[in-house]
CSV table of C-alpha atoms in Angstrom, one decimal:
chain,number,residue,atom,x,y,z
P,1211,MET,CA,0.0,0.0,0.0
P,1212,ILE,CA,1.1,3.6,-0.6
P,1213,ARG,CA,1.3,5.5,2.7
P,1214,LYS,CA,3.3,8.1,4.6
P,1215,ILE,CA,6.4,6.8,6.3
P,1216,ILE,CA,9.7,8.3,7.5
P,1217,HIS,CA,12.9,8.5,5.4
P,1218,ILE,CA,16.4,8.6,7.0
P,1219,ASP,CA,19.2,10.3,5.1
P,1220,GLU,CA,22.2,8.3,6.2
P,1221,GLU,CA,24.6,11.0,5.0
P,1222,LYS,CA,23.1,13.5,7.4
P,1223,CYS,CA,22.7,11.0,10.3
P,1224,ASN,CA,25.4,11.2,13.0
P,1225,GLY,CA,24.2,8.1,14.9
P,1226,CYS,CA,23.2,9.9,18.0
P,1227,GLY,CA,20.3,7.5,18.7
P,1228,LEU,CA,17.8,10.2,19.7
P,1229,CYS,CA,15.4,9.1,17.0
P,1230,ALA,CA,15.5,5.5,18.2
P,1231,GLU,CA,14.7,6.6,21.7
P,1232,ALA,CA,11.9,8.8,20.6
P,1233,CYS,CA,10.3,6.1,18.5
P,1234,HIS,CA,7.9,4.5,21.0
P,1235,GLU,CA,7.0,1.8,18.4
P,1236,GLY,CA,10.6,0.6,18.1
P,1237,ALA,CA,10.8,0.9,14.4
P,1238,ILE,CA,14.3,2.4,14.3
P,1239,ASP,CA,17.6,0.8,15.3
P,1240,ILE,CA,21.2,2.1,15.2
P,1241,VAL,CA,23.2,-0.1,12.8
P,1242,ASP,CA,26.9,0.5,12.1
P,1243,GLY,CA,26.6,4.0,13.6
P,1244,LYS,CA,23.6,5.1,11.6
P,1245,ALA,CA,19.9,5.2,12.2
P,1246,LYS,CA,17.9,2.7,10.1
P,1247,LEU,CA,14.2,2.1,9.7
P,1248,MET,CA,14.4,-1.6,10.4
P,1249,ARG,CA,10.7,-2.4,10.8
P,1250,GLU,CA,8.5,-0.5,8.4
P,1251,HIS,CA,5.3,-2.1,9.7
P,1252,PHE,CA,6.1,-0.6,13.2
P,1253,CYS,CA,6.3,3.0,11.8
P,1254,ASP,CA,2.9,4.8,12.3
P,1255,GLY,CA,3.9,7.7,10.1
P,1256,LEU,CA,3.3,10.3,12.9
P,1257,GLY,CA,6.9,11.3,13.1
P,1258,ASP,CA,7.7,11.5,16.8
P,1259,CYS,CA,11.3,11.0,15.8
P,1260,LEU,CA,11.5,14.1,13.5
P,1261,PRO,CA,11.9,16.8,16.1
P,1262,ASN,CA,14.5,14.8,18.0
P,1263,CYS,CA,16.9,14.6,15.1
P,1264,PRO,CA,19.6,17.3,15.5
P,1265,THR,CA,20.9,17.0,11.9
P,1266,GLY,CA,17.6,17.0,10.1
P,1267,ALA,CA,18.2,13.6,8.7
P,1268,ILE,CA,14.6,12.4,9.0
P,1269,THR,CA,11.8,13.5,6.7
P,1270,PHE,CA,8.4,12.1,5.5
P,1271,GLU,CA,7.9,10.4,2.2
P,1272,GLU,CA,5.0,8.6,0.6
P,1273,ARG,CA,5.8,5.2,-0.9
P,1274,GLU,CA,4.9,1.6,-1.0
P,1275,ALA,CA,5.2,0.2,2.5
P,1276,PRO,CA,3.5,-2.5,4.6
P,1277,ALA,CA,0.6,-1.3,6.7
P,1278,TYR,CA,1.2,-0.2,10.3
P,1279,ASP,CA,0.8,-3.3,12.5
P,1280,GLU,CA,-0.4,-2.0,15.9
P,1281,ALA,CA,-0.8,-5.5,17.4
P,1282,ALA,CA,2.8,-6.4,16.5
P,1283,VAL,CA,4.0,-3.1,18.0
P,1284,LYS,CA,2.2,-3.7,21.3
P,1285,ALA,CA,3.5,-7.3,21.5
P,1286,ALA,CA,7.1,-6.0,21.0
P,1287,GLN,CA,6.6,-3.3,23.7
P,1288,VAL,CA,5.4,-5.9,26.2
P,1289,LYS,CA,8.3,-8.2,25.5
P,1290,LYS,CA,10.8,-5.3,25.8
P,1291,ALA,CA,9.2,-4.2,29.1
P,1292,GLU,CA,9.5,-7.8,30.5
P,1293,GLU,CA,13.2,-8.0,29.5
P,1294,LYS,CA,13.9,-4.7,31.1
P,1295,LYS,CA,12.2,-5.8,34.3
P,1296,MET,CA,14.3,-8.9,34.4
P,1297,GLU,CA,17.5,-7.0,33.9
P,1298,HIS,CA,16.7,-4.7,36.9
P,1299,ILE,CA,15.0,-7.2,39.1
P,1300,HIS,CA,18.0,-7.0,41.5
P,1301,GLU,CA,19.1,-3.8,43.1
P,1302,GLY,CA,21.1,-1.6,40.8
P,1303,GLY,CA,20.6,-3.9,37.8
P,1304,CYS,CA,24.1,-5.3,38.4
P,1305,PRO,CA,25.4,-7.5,35.5
P,1306,GLY,CA,26.6,-9.9,38.1
P,1307,SER,CA,23.1,-10.5,39.5
P,1308,ARG,CA,21.3,-10.5,36.2
P,1309,MET,CA,19.0,-13.5,35.7
P,1310,MET,CA,20.1,-16.1,33.2
P,1311,GLN,CA,19.1,-19.7,32.4
P,1312,PHE,CA,21.4,-22.2,30.8
P,1313,LYS,CA,20.6,-25.2,28.7
P,1314,THR,CA,22.6,-28.3,29.6
P,1315,GLU,CA,22.7,-30.4,26.4
P,1316,GLN,CA,24.8,-33.2,27.8
P,1317,GLU,CA,23.0,-33.1,31.2
P,1318,ASP,CA,24.7,-35.9,33.3
P,1319,ARG,CA,25.4,-38.3,30.5
P,1320,GLU,CA,29.2,-38.1,30.8
P,1321,GLU,CA,29.2,-38.6,34.5
P,1322,GLN,CA,26.8,-41.5,34.3
P,1323,ALA,CA,29.0,-43.1,31.6
P,1324,ALA,CA,32.0,-42.7,33.8
P,1325,ASN,CA,30.1,-44.2,36.8
P,1326,VAL,CA,32.6,-42.7,39.3
P,1327,SER,CA,32.1,-41.7,42.8
P,1328,ARG,CA,33.0,-38.1,43.5
P,1329,VAL,CA,34.9,-37.2,46.7
P,1330,SER,CA,35.3,-33.9,48.4
P,1331,ARG,CA,38.7,-32.2,48.0
P,1332,LEU,CA,38.1,-29.6,50.7
P,1333,GLY,CA,41.3,-29.8,52.8
P,1334,GLN,CA,40.3,-27.8,55.9
P,1335,TRP,CA,37.5,-26.1,57.8
P,1336,PRO,CA,36.4,-23.3,58.0
P,1337,CYS,CA,36.8,-22.2,54.4
P,1338,GLN,CA,35.0,-18.9,54.4
P,1339,ILE,CA,37.6,-16.0,54.3
P,1340,LYS,CA,35.7,-14.1,57.0
P,1341,LEU,CA,35.9,-17.2,59.3
P,1342,LEU,CA,39.4,-18.4,58.6
P,1343,PRO,CA,42.2,-17.6,61.1
P,1344,ALA,CA,45.2,-15.6,60.0
P,1345,GLU,CA,47.5,-18.4,61.2
P,1346,ALA,CA,46.9,-22.2,61.3
P,1347,PRO,CA,48.9,-25.4,60.8
P,1348,PHE,CA,47.1,-26.2,57.5
P,1349,TYR,CA,48.7,-23.1,55.9
P,1350,ASP,CA,52.3,-24.6,56.3
P,1351,GLY,CA,53.6,-25.2,52.8
P,1352,ALA,CA,50.1,-24.7,51.4
P,1353,ARG,CA,49.0,-23.9,47.9
P,1354,LEU,CA,46.1,-21.4,48.4
P,1355,LEU,CA,43.0,-21.4,46.3
P,1356,ILE,CA,41.1,-18.1,46.7
P,1357,ALA,CA,37.7,-18.7,45.0
P,1358,ALA,CA,34.5,-16.8,44.6
P,1359,ASP,CA,31.5,-18.6,46.1
P,1360,CYS,CA,29.7,-19.1,42.8
P,1361,THR,CA,32.6,-20.8,41.0
P,1362,ALA,CA,31.9,-24.1,42.7
P,1363,TYR,CA,28.4,-24.1,41.4
P,1364,ALA,CA,29.2,-22.8,37.9
P,1365,TYR,CA,32.2,-25.0,37.2
P,1366,ALA,CA,31.3,-28.7,37.5
P,1367,ASN,CA,34.8,-30.1,38.2
P,1368,MET,CA,35.8,-27.6,40.8
P,1369,HIS,CA,37.0,-30.1,43.4
P,1370,GLU,CA,39.2,-32.1,41.1
P,1371,ASP,CA,40.6,-29.3,38.9
P,1372,PHE,CA,41.1,-26.6,41.4
P,1373,MET,CA,40.6,-27.7,45.1
P,1374,LYS,CA,42.6,-30.9,45.1
P,1375,GLY,CA,45.8,-30.5,47.0
P,1376,LYS,CA,45.0,-26.9,48.0
P,1377,ILE,CA,43.8,-24.9,51.0
P,1378,THR,CA,40.5,-23.4,49.9
P,1379,LEU,CA,39.4,-19.8,50.8
P,1380,ILE,CA,36.1,-18.8,49.5
P,1381,GLY,CA,34.2,-15.5,49.6
P,1382,CYS,CA,32.0,-12.9,47.9
P,1383,PRO,CA,32.9,-9.3,48.4
P,1384,LYS,CA,29.5,-8.2,47.2
P,1385,LEU,CA,27.5,-10.3,49.7
P,1386,ASP,CA,30.0,-10.0,52.6
P,1387,ALA,CA,30.3,-6.2,51.9
P,1388,VAL,CA,33.9,-6.3,53.0
P,1389,ASP,CA,37.4,-5.8,51.6
P,1390,TYR,CA,39.4,-9.1,52.1
P,1391,THR,CA,42.7,-7.5,51.5
P,1392,GLU,CA,43.8,-7.2,55.2
P,1393,LYS,CA,42.8,-10.8,56.1
P,1394,LEU,CA,44.5,-12.3,53.0
P,1395,THR,CA,47.6,-10.2,53.5
P,1396,ASP,CA,47.9,-11.6,57.1
P,1397,ILE,CA,47.4,-15.2,55.8
P,1398,ILE,CA,50.1,-14.8,53.1
P,1399,ARG,CA,52.5,-12.8,55.2
P,1400,ASN,CA,52.4,-15.0,58.3
P,1401,ASN,CA,52.5,-18.4,56.8
P,1402,ASP,CA,54.6,-20.5,54.4
P,1403,ILE,CA,52.4,-20.2,51.3
P,1404,LYS,CA,53.8,-21.8,48.2
P,1405,SER,CA,51.4,-20.5,45.5
P,1406,VAL,CA,48.1,-18.7,45.0
P,1407,THR,CA,45.4,-19.5,42.5
P,1408,ILE,CA,42.5,-17.1,42.2
P,1409,VAL,CA,39.3,-18.5,40.6
P,1410,ARG,CA,36.6,-15.9,39.9
P,1411,MET,CA,33.4,-15.5,37.9
P,1412,GLU,CA,33.3,-13.3,34.8
P,1413,VAL,CA,30.9,-10.9,36.5
P,1414,PRO,CA,32.2,-7.4,37.5
P,1415,CYS,CA,31.6,-7.8,41.2
P,1416,CYS,CA,34.1,-10.7,41.3
P,1417,GLY,CA,36.8,-8.1,40.5
P,1418,GLY,CA,36.8,-7.2,44.2
P,1419,LEU,CA,38.0,-10.6,45.2
P,1420,GLN,CA,40.8,-10.6,42.5
P,1421,ARG,CA,41.9,-7.1,43.6
P,1422,ALA,CA,42.0,-8.1,47.3
P,1423,ALA,CA,44.1,-11.2,46.5
P,1424,GLU,CA,46.5,-9.2,44.2
P,1425,ASN,CA,46.8,-6.4,46.8
P,1426,ALA,CA,47.5,-9.0,49.5
P,1427,LEU,CA,50.2,-10.6,47.5
P,1428,ARG,CA,51.8,-7.2,46.9
P,1429,ASN,CA,51.4,-6.1,50.6
P,1430,SER,CA,52.9,-9.3,51.9
P,1431,GLY,CA,56.3,-8.5,50.5
P,1432,LYS,CA,56.7,-12.0,49.3
P,1433,PHE,CA,57.3,-13.3,45.7
P,1434,ILE,CA,54.9,-16.1,45.3
P,1435,PRO,CA,53.7,-17.7,42.0
P,1436,TRP,CA,50.1,-16.8,41.4
P,1437,GLN,CA,47.5,-17.0,38.6
P,1438,VAL,CA,43.9,-15.9,37.9
P,1439,VAL,CA,41.3,-18.2,36.3
P,1440,THR,CA,38.0,-16.8,35.1
P,1441,ILE,CA,34.8,-18.9,34.9
P,1442,SER,CA,31.9,-18.0,32.6
P,1443,ARG,CA,28.4,-18.0,34.0
P,1444,ASP,CA,27.6,-21.2,32.0
P,1445,GLY,CA,30.6,-23.0,33.5
P,1446,ARG,CA,33.5,-22.6,31.0
P,1447,ILE,CA,37.1,-21.6,31.7
P,1448,LEU,CA,37.6,-18.3,29.9
P,1449,ASP,CA,41.3,-17.8,30.6
């Protein structure tokens, strides 16, 4: 059908995105730094985007275009609102607490095929950083594993690949609301620590645990081999 619809002059467009924000129907996207009318059937032809364009790149034209689909627009708006609600369901909309669901294609087939019995590799108690003493016999000659709480749940083989043969210290600076630097410094400085492995999640809040461990190593005045391993939210080793 022939109807009025917007036209975007890409040469004039500076990619500011104001038109996309102004388009309540969601017809416009920013692609490769330019505004584009991606869904012609979402454009109602009323031009809410026109006065928001600082470069005058948007005008009206009459041409062949699909009819405005109000039902599709409303469905898209509902979906977008639900996605936004899920993103901010936790305080601050923190990426580290954003809801996600993972599909496990293999499920437990590999473990069932191996038919092996798992054993705990936890070498001491307590294991929470806040509860651990600064000095203890189990630190003598120890290889430390400083791990974020969530790593043991995200990474299936945590015990065998990381905890085995190590003294495990776990914590979450976001939930504990504390800087572990002082406690970790005391542990490393006052004991015969042979190495330190830091295992964290990919989420930003885990950076607090890594920084505390790195600062503790620096503050201890010792030269100890150390490494950082990052786990993805779906359980893969990223580095």
